[in-house]
Amino acid sequence: MASPGGSPHNGGWGRNSAGPEAEQSEDRKPQSDEAHSAFTPPSGVPLPPVPEDDQPTSEFAVPSGLAPEPPPEPEGSAFAPPSGQIAQPQSQAQTQTQAGQHSGFVAFTPPSGIPMVRLTKETPWQDRMRTMLRMPIAERPVPERVQRQEDETGPAAPRVLDLTLRIGELLLAGGEGAEDVEAAMFGVAHAYGLDRVEPTVTFTLLSVSYQPSLVDDPLTASRTVRRRGTDYNRLSAVFRLVDDICSEDVEVTLEEAYRRLVEIRRNRHPYSKWTLTVASGALAGAASTLVGGTWLVFFAAAIGAMLGDRLAWMASRRGLPEFYHFVVAAMPPAAVGIAVSLAHADVQASAVITGGLFALIPGRALVAAVQDGLTGYYITASARLLEVCYLIVGIVCGVLIVLYGGVRLGATLRPEEALGGVAQRPVTQILAAMLLTLAFAVLLQQERHTVLMATLNGGVAWVIFGALHFDPVGMNPVASTAVAAGLVGLFGQLLSRYRYASALPYVTAAIGPLLPGSATYFGLLGLAQGNMNAGMSSLTKAAALALAIAIGVNLGGEIARLFIQAPGAAEAMARRASKRTRGF
């Protein structure tokens, strides 16, 4: 059936009925805005290809013009040679591996394997734990140990952390350095199975964090050190406990460790208060003899120091801060020196006052402060130095009050009279230095078997100082003090490693003869007499001597570690923390 518009065989119904004229008329007719589409390409641009319905596109398909990523290579063996190379004999492979190590790059794991860091018992636990602390966390090896828990369910993490904090509290309160405290806490935690543990020490705050795994929440505990004292007997007992815990030969359970810790806290001091008072007088008398005093000076200085010690005990019973203890303790020695000068007795007043100051100078806190700074614990070092400054200001206040009154009363104090005859009495000086060290060890509440070694160490320190400072060598006093303190630290560290104990009982008392008591007194005397230049010069010298002592002790301890093979590979010997202080 035919349609009015034409035949269906023409390819269209209405368009072909009008002919070519109709098509030309339609092309000449202007189109409206509705006839244009935003998706219509401009004239001259070809139309995009029509997508096929049977091949839909995907958002994960690689765009046209980009090559697909190559498939991952199959994992091979660490002992197999790289592709494209023929296996070499073992001697040639070792030569190539050594050459790669010297160039700083190893292409593949050598057939002999990588040497493992072994923290064995042949080295002291202090060195083992200190080595791990100085290594980055990602490179710390897992120490070989024996599990200390009673069952197989794992360690009781909260109790282990509590024991770790209590041990660190006793060590920090006893004057131990921050790095040694962290090493002890690290060793205790590792001995009871806590691998991912991080102890932190900041002067009066101890904290430790333990994370069982990378997906578990960390467990953190902290403890505050409220009171600090000088009881090296308790300090040595804590070190023996830590050594037994870290040892593989001795099994110490958590219950036994708590029991021993309670016994350490309940232990009485080895020396009574009156014994400490007599030791304070002996220290002051020996120090006055050390700077050229006679026997009369010895007894005068001893009386002044004992009076100051009893006044300090009274201030302590009244609950006064430690600053006022030093203020009242510094006044009696200065008063005795002023009284001797006003009586016109044949006694060196300056030597009397200098001897009394020796017992008050906070040498222990100063050494710990500088040691913390040198090992990278700057917050703790700053707090300790601030404490030392406050204590020294207390001494200055007590002495200046008395000296100012004595100068007003007409007392004649000459700085040069205290140094007469020092170099002419070497035997007397050595005996005085040993007596000073012995009295200092008693004041620090040391164990009786450590007093003898500390006394000998102090005598050696004075011999080295005298040999370098006096004729014929005539070395600068600061340099001589640094060398003598370095030997004190060296011997103290070696003795502590031999006995697996703390180095403080062998070091702190031995530096007593090197303390800048005379320089401190001369500086205060210059300020009291109105001679500011001389006073500040002497005080600056005293500060330089104190820093020389602290740096020398720390350097001697670092040198002592060179005599013992460090745990681990050679690269673990480097102090990684030093890289953080170069400004990068």
Coordinates of C-alpha atoms in Angstrom, one line a residue:
M1 CA 0.0 0.0 0.0
A2 CA 1.4 3.3 -1.0
S3 CA 1.6 6.3 1.3
P4 CA 0.7 9.8 0.2
G5 CA 4.2 11.0 0.8
G6 CA 5.8 8.5 -1.5
S7 CA 7.1 5.0 -1.5
P8 CA 8.8 3.4 1.5
H9 CA 11.6 2.4 -0.8
N10 CA 12.8 6.0 -1.0
G11 CA 14.5 5.9 2.5
G12 CA 12.3 8.5 4.2
W13 CA 8.6 9.4 4.4
G14 CA 8.1 13.1 4.3
R15 CA 11.5 14.5 3.2
N16 CA 11.7 13.0 -0.3
S17 CA 8.2 14.1 -1.3
A18 CA 9.2 17.8 -1.7
G19 CA 12.3 17.2 -3.8
P20 CA 15.6 19.1 -3.8
E21 CA 13.9 22.5 -3.8
A22 CA 12.3 21.7 -0.4
E23 CA 15.7 20.7 1.1
Q24 CA 17.3 23.9 0.0
S25 CA 14.5 26.0 1.4
E26 CA 14.8 24.2 4.7
D27 CA 18.6 25.0 4.8
R28 CA 18.0 28.7 4.2
K29 CA 15.5 28.9 7.0
P30 CA 17.2 30.2 10.2
Q31 CA 17.1 27.9 13.2
S32 CA 16.0 28.9 16.7
D33 CA 18.1 28.8 19.9
E34 CA 16.2 25.7 21.0
A35 CA 17.7 23.9 18.0
H36 CA 21.3 24.2 19.4
S37 CA 22.6 21.7 22.0
A38 CA 25.3 22.3 24.6
F39 CA 26.7 18.9 23.7
T40 CA 26.8 19.5 20.0
P41 CA 30.5 19.8 18.8
P42 CA 31.3 23.0 16.7
S43 CA 31.5 22.8 13.0
G44 CA 34.6 21.2 11.6
V45 CA 35.1 18.9 14.7
P46 CA 34.3 15.3 14.0
L47 CA 31.7 13.6 16.2
P48 CA 33.0 11.3 18.9
P49 CA 32.6 7.5 18.4
V50 CA 29.3 6.1 19.7
P51 CA 30.0 3.8 22.7
E52 CA 29.0 0.2 22.2
D53 CA 26.4 -1.1 24.6
D54 CA 28.0 -4.6 24.9
Q55 CA 31.4 -3.2 26.1
P56 CA 30.7 -0.8 29.0
T57 CA 33.6 1.3 30.4
S58 CA 34.9 1.0 34.0
E59 CA 36.3 3.7 36.4
F60 CA 39.2 1.3 37.1
A61 CA 40.1 1.0 33.4
V62 CA 43.5 2.4 32.3
P63 CA 43.0 5.6 30.3
S64 CA 44.0 5.6 26.7
G65 CA 47.6 6.5 26.1
L66 CA 48.9 5.0 29.4
A67 CA 50.7 1.7 29.6
P68 CA 49.5 -0.7 32.3
E69 CA 51.7 -1.4 35.3
P70 CA 54.0 -4.4 34.9
P71 CA 53.1 -7.4 37.0
P72 CA 55.1 -7.8 40.3
E73 CA 58.1 -10.0 40.1
P74 CA 58.0 -13.3 42.1
E75 CA 59.9 -13.2 45.4
G76 CA 63.2 -14.9 45.2
S77 CA 65.7 -16.1 47.8
A78 CA 68.0 -13.8 49.7
F79 CA 70.8 -16.3 49.0
A80 CA 70.2 -16.5 45.2
P81 CA 72.3 -14.3 42.8
P82 CA 70.4 -11.5 40.9
S83 CA 68.9 -12.4 37.5
G84 CA 71.2 -12.3 34.6
Q85 CA 74.2 -13.3 36.7
I86 CA 75.9 -16.6 37.1
A87 CA 76.5 -18.0 40.6
Q88 CA 80.1 -17.1 41.6
P89 CA 82.4 -19.1 43.8
Q90 CA 82.1 -18.4 47.5
S91 CA 85.4 -16.5 47.7
Q92 CA 84.5 -14.2 44.8
A93 CA 81.0 -13.6 46.3
Q94 CA 82.6 -12.7 49.6
T95 CA 84.9 -10.3 47.9
Q96 CA 82.0 -8.6 46.1
T97 CA 80.0 -8.4 49.4
Q98 CA 83.0 -6.8 51.2
A99 CA 83.4 -4.4 48.4
G100 CA 79.8 -3.4 48.6
Q101 CA 80.0 -2.9 52.3
H102 CA 83.0 -0.6 51.9
S103 CA 81.1 1.4 49.4
G104 CA 78.2 1.8 51.8
F105 CA 75.7 -0.3 49.8
V106 CA 75.0 -4.1 49.9
A107 CA 73.2 -5.4 46.8
F108 CA 71.8 -8.5 48.5
T109 CA 72.1 -10.4 51.8
P110 CA 75.5 -12.1 51.9
P111 CA 75.5 -16.0 52.2
S112 CA 77.0 -15.7 55.6
G113 CA 74.0 -13.7 56.9
I114 CA 73.9 -10.4 58.7
P115 CA 75.6 -10.4 62.2
M116 CA 73.0 -10.3 64.9
V117 CA 73.2 -7.9 67.8
R118 CA 73.7 -10.1 70.9
L119 CA 73.2 -8.6 74.4
T120 CA 75.0 -11.2 76.3
K121 CA 75.8 -11.5 80.1
E122 CA 79.5 -11.0 79.4
T123 CA 78.8 -7.2 79.5
P124 CA 77.3 -5.4 82.4
W125 CA 73.6 -4.7 82.2
Q126 CA 74.2 -1.0 82.4
D127 CA 76.1 -1.1 79.1
R128 CA 73.6 -3.4 77.5
M129 CA 70.6 -1.3 78.4
R130 CA 72.4 2.0 77.7
T131 CA 73.3 0.7 74.2
M132 CA 69.7 -0.1 73.5
L133 CA 68.6 3.3 74.8
R134 CA 71.0 5.0 72.4
M135 CA 69.8 3.1 69.4
P136 CA 66.7 4.0 67.3
I137 CA 63.6 2.1 68.2
A138 CA 63.4 0.4 64.8
E139 CA 66.9 -1.0 65.2
R140 CA 66.7 -2.2 68.8
P141 CA 67.2 -6.0 69.0
V142 CA 65.1 -8.3 71.1
P143 CA 67.2 -9.3 74.1
E144 CA 67.7 -12.9 74.9
R145 CA 66.1 -13.6 78.3
V146 CA 64.3 -16.1 80.4
Q147 CA 60.6 -15.5 81.0
R148 CA 60.0 -14.6 84.7
Q149 CA 56.3 -15.0 84.9
E150 CA 54.8 -18.1 86.6
D151 CA 52.4 -19.1 83.8
E152 CA 52.4 -18.9 80.0
T153 CA 49.7 -16.3 79.7
G154 CA 52.3 -13.5 79.5
P155 CA 53.7 -10.9 82.0
A156 CA 51.5 -8.9 84.3
A157 CA 52.2 -5.6 82.5
P158 CA 50.7 -3.2 85.2
R159 CA 52.6 -4.8 88.0
V160 CA 55.8 -4.9 86.0
L161 CA 55.4 -1.2 85.2
D162 CA 54.7 -0.4 88.8
L163 CA 57.9 -2.2 89.9
T164 CA 59.9 -0.5 87.2
L165 CA 58.7 2.9 88.4
R166 CA 59.4 2.2 92.1
I167 CA 63.0 1.1 91.3
G168 CA 63.5 4.2 89.1
E169 CA 62.2 6.4 91.9
L170 CA 64.7 5.1 94.4
L171 CA 67.6 5.6 91.9
L172 CA 66.6 9.1 90.9
A173 CA 66.0 10.1 94.5
G174 CA 69.5 8.8 95.4
G175 CA 71.1 11.1 92.9
E176 CA 71.6 8.8 89.9
G177 CA 71.9 10.3 86.4
A178 CA 68.8 10.3 84.1
E179 CA 70.4 7.9 81.6
D180 CA 71.4 5.4 84.3
V181 CA 67.9 5.5 85.7
E182 CA 66.3 4.9 82.3
A183 CA 68.8 2.1 81.7
A184 CA 67.7 0.4 84.9
M185 CA 64.0 0.8 84.2
F186 CA 64.6 -0.5 80.6
G187 CA 66.4 -3.6 82.0
V188 CA 63.8 -4.4 84.5
A189 CA 60.9 -4.2 82.0
H190 CA 62.8 -6.3 79.5
A191 CA 63.7 -8.9 82.0
Y192 CA 60.0 -9.5 82.7
G193 CA 59.0 -9.7 79.1
L194 CA 57.9 -6.2 78.1
D195 CA 59.7 -5.5 74.8
R196 CA 58.0 -2.4 73.5
V197 CA 58.6 -0.2 76.5
E198 CA 59.8 3.4 76.7
P199 CA 60.9 4.9 80.0
T200 CA 61.2 8.7 80.5
V201 CA 62.9 10.6 83.3
T202 CA 62.4 14.4 83.8
F203 CA 64.0 15.3 87.2
T204 CA 61.0 14.7 89.5
L205 CA 58.7 12.8 87.1
L206 CA 59.1 9.2 86.0
S207 CA 56.9 7.7 83.3
V208 CA 57.0 4.4 81.4
S209 CA 54.8 3.4 78.4
Y210 CA 54.3 -0.1 77.1
Q211 CA 52.5 -1.2 73.9
P212 CA 51.9 -4.9 73.5
S213 CA 51.7 -4.7 69.7
L214 CA 51.2 -2.2 67.0
V215 CA 47.4 -2.6 67.0
D216 CA 47.0 -2.5 70.8
D217 CA 46.5 0.6 72.9
P218 CA 49.6 1.6 74.9
L219 CA 49.7 1.3 78.7
T220 CA 51.3 4.3 80.5
A221 CA 52.1 4.8 84.2
S222 CA 54.0 7.6 86.0
R223 CA 55.4 8.4 89.4
T224 CA 56.6 11.6 91.0
V225 CA 59.7 11.8 93.2
R226 CA 58.8 13.8 96.2
R227 CA 61.9 13.5 98.4
R228 CA 65.5 13.2 97.5
G229 CA 68.4 12.3 99.8
T230 CA 71.9 11.0 99.9
D231 CA 71.8 7.4 100.9
Y232 CA 74.2 5.5 98.7
N233 CA 73.7 2.4 100.9
R234 CA 70.1 2.2 99.6
L235 CA 71.4 3.0 96.1
S236 CA 73.8 0.1 96.1
A237 CA 71.0 -2.2 97.3
V238 CA 68.8 -1.2 94.4
F239 CA 71.5 -1.7 91.9
R240 CA 72.1 -5.3 93.3
L241 CA 68.3 -5.9 92.9
V242 CA 68.4 -4.7 89.3
D243 CA 71.5 -6.8 88.5
D244 CA 69.8 -9.9 89.9
I245 CA 66.6 -9.2 87.9
C246 CA 68.6 -8.7 84.6
S247 CA 70.8 -11.7 85.3
E248 CA 70.1 -15.0 83.6
D249 CA 71.7 -17.0 86.4
V250 CA 69.4 -15.7 89.1
E251 CA 65.6 -16.0 88.9
V252 CA 63.8 -13.2 90.7
T253 CA 60.0 -13.3 90.5
L254 CA 57.8 -10.3 90.8
E255 CA 56.8 -11.2 94.3
E256 CA 60.4 -11.6 95.4
A257 CA 61.4 -8.4 93.7
Y258 CA 58.6 -6.5 95.6
R259 CA 59.7 -8.1 98.8
R260 CA 63.3 -7.1 98.4
L261 CA 62.2 -3.6 97.4
V262 CA 60.2 -3.2 100.6
E263 CA 63.3 -4.4 102.6
I264 CA 65.4 -1.8 100.9
R265 CA 63.0 1.0 101.8
R266 CA 62.9 -0.1 105.4
N267 CA 66.7 -0.4 105.8
R268 CA 68.2 1.9 108.4
H269 CA 71.0 4.3 107.6
P270 CA 74.4 2.7 108.3
Y271 CA 75.5 5.8 110.3
S272 CA 73.7 7.8 113.0
K273 CA 73.1 11.5 113.0
W274 CA 75.9 12.2 115.4
T275 CA 78.3 10.2 113.4
L276 CA 77.3 12.4 110.4
T277 CA 77.9 15.5 112.5
V278 CA 81.4 14.3 113.4
A279 CA 82.1 13.5 109.8
S280 CA 81.0 17.0 108.8
G281 CA 83.5 18.4 111.2
A282 CA 86.3 16.1 110.0
L283 CA 85.6 17.1 106.4
A284 CA 85.8 20.8 107.2
G285 CA 89.0 20.3 109.2
A286 CA 90.6 18.3 106.5
A287 CA 89.6 20.9 103.9
S288 CA 91.1 23.7 105.9
T289 CA 94.4 21.7 106.2
L290 CA 94.2 21.1 102.4
V291 CA 94.4 24.9 101.8
G292 CA 97.3 25.5 104.2
G293 CA 95.8 25.6 107.6
T294 CA 97.4 24.3 110.9
W295 CA 96.1 22.0 113.6
L296 CA 94.4 25.0 115.3
V297 CA 92.7 25.8 112.0
F298 CA 91.6 22.2 111.8
F299 CA 89.8 22.2 115.1
A300 CA 88.3 25.7 114.5
A301 CA 86.9 24.7 111.1
A302 CA 85.6 21.4 112.6
I303 CA 83.7 23.2 115.4
G304 CA 82.1 25.6 112.9
A305 CA 81.1 22.9 110.6
M306 CA 79.5 20.8 113.3
L307 CA 77.6 23.8 114.6
G308 CA 76.3 24.4 111.1
D309 CA 75.3 20.8 110.7
R310 CA 73.2 20.8 113.9
L311 CA 71.5 24.0 112.9
A312 CA 70.7 22.4 109.5
W313 CA 69.1 19.4 111.3
M314 CA 67.0 21.8 113.4
A315 CA 65.8 23.6 110.3
S316 CA 65.0 20.2 108.7
R317 CA 62.9 19.2 111.7
R318 CA 60.9 22.4 111.5
G319 CA 60.0 21.6 107.9
L320 CA 61.9 24.5 106.3
P321 CA 62.9 24.2 102.6
E322 CA 66.4 23.0 101.7
F323 CA 67.4 26.5 100.7
Y324 CA 67.3 27.7 104.4
H325 CA 69.2 24.6 105.5
F326 CA 72.2 25.9 103.5
V327 CA 71.7 29.4 104.7
V328 CA 71.9 28.5 108.4
A329 CA 74.6 25.8 107.9
A330 CA 76.9 28.4 106.2
M331 CA 76.7 30.9 109.0
P332 CA 78.6 29.1 111.9
P333 CA 81.8 28.4 110.0
A334 CA 82.0 32.1 108.8
A335 CA 81.2 33.2 112.4
V336 CA 84.0 31.1 113.8
G337 CA 86.4 32.6 111.3
I338 CA 85.3 36.1 112.1
A339 CA 85.7 35.4 115.9
V340 CA 89.2 34.1 115.4
S341 CA 90.1 37.2 113.4
L342 CA 88.7 39.6 116.0
A343 CA 90.5 37.7 118.8
H344 CA 93.8 38.3 116.9
A345 CA 94.8 34.7 117.5
D346 CA 97.5 33.0 115.5
V347 CA 94.9 31.2 113.3
Q348 CA 94.2 31.6 109.6
A349 CA 90.6 32.8 109.6
S350 CA 90.3 32.4 105.8
A351 CA 91.2 28.8 106.0
V352 CA 88.6 28.2 108.7
I353 CA 85.8 29.7 106.6
T354 CA 87.1 27.8 103.5
G355 CA 87.0 24.5 105.3
G356 CA 83.4 25.1 106.3
L357 CA 82.4 25.8 102.8
F358 CA 83.8 22.5 101.5
A359 CA 81.1 20.5 103.3
L360 CA 78.3 22.6 101.8
I361 CA 79.2 22.9 98.1
P362 CA 76.7 20.7 96.2
G363 CA 79.2 18.8 94.1
R364 CA 77.0 15.7 93.8
A365 CA 74.1 17.6 92.2
L366 CA 76.5 19.6 90.0
V367 CA 78.1 16.4 88.6
A368 CA 74.7 14.8 88.0
A369 CA 73.4 18.0 86.2
V370 CA 76.4 18.2 83.8
Q371 CA 76.2 14.5 83.2
D372 CA 72.6 14.7 82.2
G373 CA 73.3 17.6 79.9
L374 CA 76.2 15.7 78.2
T375 CA 74.1 12.6 77.6
G376 CA 71.2 14.6 76.0
Y377 CA 68.7 14.9 78.9
Y378 CA 68.5 18.7 78.8
I379 CA 65.3 19.2 80.7
T380 CA 66.6 17.2 83.7
A381 CA 70.0 18.9 83.4
S382 CA 68.4 22.4 83.4
A383 CA 66.4 21.5 86.5
R384 CA 69.4 20.1 88.4
L385 CA 71.5 23.2 87.5
L386 CA 68.7 25.5 88.7
E387 CA 68.7 23.5 92.0
V388 CA 72.5 23.9 92.3
C389 CA 72.2 27.6 91.7
Y390 CA 69.6 28.0 94.5
L391 CA 71.7 26.0 96.9
I392 CA 74.8 28.1 96.1
V393 CA 72.8 31.3 96.6
G394 CA 71.8 30.0 100.0
I395 CA 75.5 29.5 100.9
V396 CA 76.3 32.9 99.6
C397 CA 73.5 34.5 101.7
G398 CA 74.6 32.8 104.9
V399 CA 78.3 33.6 104.4
L400 CA 77.8 37.2 103.2
I401 CA 75.6 38.1 106.2
V402 CA 78.4 37.0 108.6
L403 CA 81.3 38.4 106.5
Y404 CA 79.6 41.8 106.1
G405 CA 79.1 42.0 109.9
G406 CA 82.7 41.0 110.5
V407 CA 84.0 43.6 108.1
R408 CA 82.0 46.2 109.9
L409 CA 83.4 45.1 113.2
G410 CA 87.0 45.5 111.9
A411 CA 87.9 41.8 111.2
T412 CA 91.0 41.5 109.0
L413 CA 90.5 38.9 106.4
R414 CA 93.3 38.5 103.8
P415 CA 92.7 36.1 100.9
E416 CA 96.4 35.3 100.5
E417 CA 96.9 33.8 104.0
A418 CA 94.9 30.7 103.2
L419 CA 97.2 29.5 100.5
G420 CA 100.5 29.5 102.4
G421 CA 102.5 26.3 102.5
V422 CA 100.2 24.2 100.3
A423 CA 103.0 23.0 97.9
Q424 CA 105.5 22.6 100.7
R425 CA 103.6 19.9 102.6
P426 CA 102.8 17.1 100.1
V427 CA 102.4 14.3 102.6
T428 CA 100.1 16.3 104.8
Q429 CA 98.0 17.4 101.8
I430 CA 97.6 13.8 100.6
L431 CA 96.5 12.6 104.1
A432 CA 94.2 15.6 104.4
A433 CA 92.7 14.8 101.0
M434 CA 92.1 11.1 102.0
L435 CA 90.5 12.2 105.3
L436 CA 88.2 14.6 103.4
T437 CA 87.2 11.8 101.1
L438 CA 86.6 9.4 104.0
A439 CA 84.4 11.9 105.8
F440 CA 82.5 12.7 102.6
A441 CA 81.8 9.0 102.0
V442 CA 80.3 8.8 105.5
L443 CA 78.1 11.8 104.9
L444 CA 76.8 10.1 101.7
Q445 CA 75.8 7.0 103.8
Q446 CA 78.0 4.7 101.7
E447 CA 78.4 1.0 102.4
R448 CA 81.5 0.3 104.5
H449 CA 83.2 -1.9 101.9
T450 CA 83.1 1.0 99.4
V451 CA 84.6 3.6 101.7
L452 CA 88.2 2.3 101.4
M453 CA 88.2 2.3 97.6
A454 CA 86.6 5.8 97.5
T455 CA 89.2 7.1 99.9
L456 CA 92.1 5.7 97.8
N457 CA 90.5 7.2 94.7
G458 CA 90.3 10.6 96.4
G459 CA 94.0 10.4 97.4
V460 CA 94.9 9.6 93.8
A461 CA 92.9 12.5 92.5
W462 CA 94.8 15.0 94.8
V463 CA 98.1 13.5 93.8
I464 CA 97.4 14.0 90.1
F465 CA 96.1 17.5 90.7
G466 CA 99.1 18.5 92.8
A467 CA 101.6 16.9 90.3
L468 CA 100.1 18.9 87.5
H469 CA 99.2 22.2 89.2
F470 CA 102.3 22.9 91.4
D471 CA 105.9 23.1 90.4
P472 CA 107.6 22.1 88.2
V473 CA 104.7 21.5 85.8
G474 CA 102.6 24.5 86.8
M475 CA 99.5 23.7 84.7
N476 CA 96.4 25.8 84.8
P477 CA 94.2 24.8 87.8
V478 CA 91.1 24.3 85.7
A479 CA 93.0 21.9 83.3
S480 CA 94.6 20.1 86.3
T481 CA 91.2 19.7 87.9
A482 CA 89.7 18.3 84.7
V483 CA 92.5 15.7 84.3
A484 CA 92.2 14.6 88.0
A485 CA 88.4 14.4 87.8
G486 CA 88.7 12.4 84.6
L487 CA 90.8 9.8 86.4
V488 CA 88.4 9.7 89.2
G489 CA 85.5 9.0 86.8
L490 CA 87.6 6.4 85.0
F491 CA 88.5 4.4 88.1
G492 CA 85.0 4.8 89.5
Q493 CA 83.4 3.4 86.3
L494 CA 85.9 0.5 86.2
L495 CA 85.2 -0.4 89.9
S496 CA 81.4 -0.2 89.3
R497 CA 81.6 -2.5 86.4
Y498 CA 83.8 -4.9 88.3
R499 CA 81.2 -5.0 91.1
Y500 CA 78.1 -4.6 88.9
A501 CA 77.1 -1.5 91.0
S502 CA 76.6 2.2 90.7
A503 CA 79.6 4.4 90.1
L504 CA 78.4 7.2 92.4
P505 CA 79.9 5.7 95.7
Y506 CA 83.3 5.5 94.1
V507 CA 83.2 8.9 92.3
T508 CA 81.2 11.4 94.3
A509 CA 83.3 11.3 97.5
A510 CA 86.5 11.1 95.6
I511 CA 85.9 14.5 94.0
G512 CA 85.7 16.2 97.4
P513 CA 89.3 17.4 97.5
L514 CA 88.9 19.0 94.0
L515 CA 85.8 21.1 95.0
P516 CA 86.4 24.9 94.6
G517 CA 86.0 25.9 98.2
S518 CA 88.7 28.4 98.4
A519 CA 87.7 30.1 95.1
T520 CA 84.1 30.4 96.3
Y521 CA 85.2 31.9 99.6
F522 CA 87.5 34.4 98.0
G523 CA 84.7 35.5 95.7
L524 CA 82.3 36.0 98.6
L525 CA 85.0 37.9 100.5
G526 CA 85.6 40.2 97.6
L527 CA 81.9 41.0 97.4
A528 CA 81.7 41.6 101.2
Q529 CA 84.7 44.0 101.1
G530 CA 83.3 45.9 98.1
N531 CA 85.8 44.6 95.6
M532 CA 83.5 43.6 92.9
N533 CA 86.1 42.8 90.2
A534 CA 88.1 40.4 92.4
G535 CA 84.9 38.8 93.8
M536 CA 83.4 38.1 90.4
S537 CA 86.7 36.9 89.1
S538 CA 87.0 34.4 91.9
L539 CA 83.4 33.2 91.5
T540 CA 83.9 32.8 87.8
K541 CA 87.0 30.6 88.6
A542 CA 84.9 28.6 91.0
A543 CA 82.3 28.0 88.3
A544 CA 85.0 27.0 85.8
L545 CA 86.5 24.5 88.3
A546 CA 83.1 23.0 89.1
L547 CA 82.3 22.5 85.4
A548 CA 85.8 21.0 84.9
I549 CA 85.1 18.5 87.6
A550 CA 81.7 17.5 86.2
I551 CA 83.0 17.2 82.6
G552 CA 86.1 15.3 83.7
V553 CA 84.0 12.8 85.6
N554 CA 81.7 12.2 82.7
L555 CA 84.5 11.9 80.2
G556 CA 86.3 9.4 82.4
G557 CA 83.1 7.3 82.5
E558 CA 82.9 7.3 78.7
I559 CA 86.5 6.4 78.4
A560 CA 86.0 3.5 80.8
R561 CA 83.4 2.0 78.5
L562 CA 86.1 1.7 75.8
F563 CA 87.9 -1.0 77.9
I564 CA 84.9 -3.3 77.7
Q565 CA 83.5 -4.6 74.5
A566 CA 80.3 -2.9 73.7
P567 CA 77.3 -5.2 73.1
G568 CA 76.3 -5.4 69.5
A569 CA 77.8 -4.6 66.2
A570 CA 80.2 -1.8 65.5
E571 CA 77.6 0.5 64.2
A572 CA 75.7 0.2 67.4
M573 CA 78.6 1.7 69.3
A574 CA 77.9 5.2 67.8
R575 CA 75.8 7.5 70.0
R576 CA 72.8 7.9 67.8
A577 CA 71.4 10.7 70.0
S578 CA 74.3 13.0 69.0
K579 CA 72.8 13.3 65.6
R580 CA 69.9 15.2 67.0
T581 CA 72.1 18.0 68.3
R582 CA 73.7 19.1 65.1
G583 CA 71.1 21.6 64.0
F584 CA 69.5 19.5 61.2

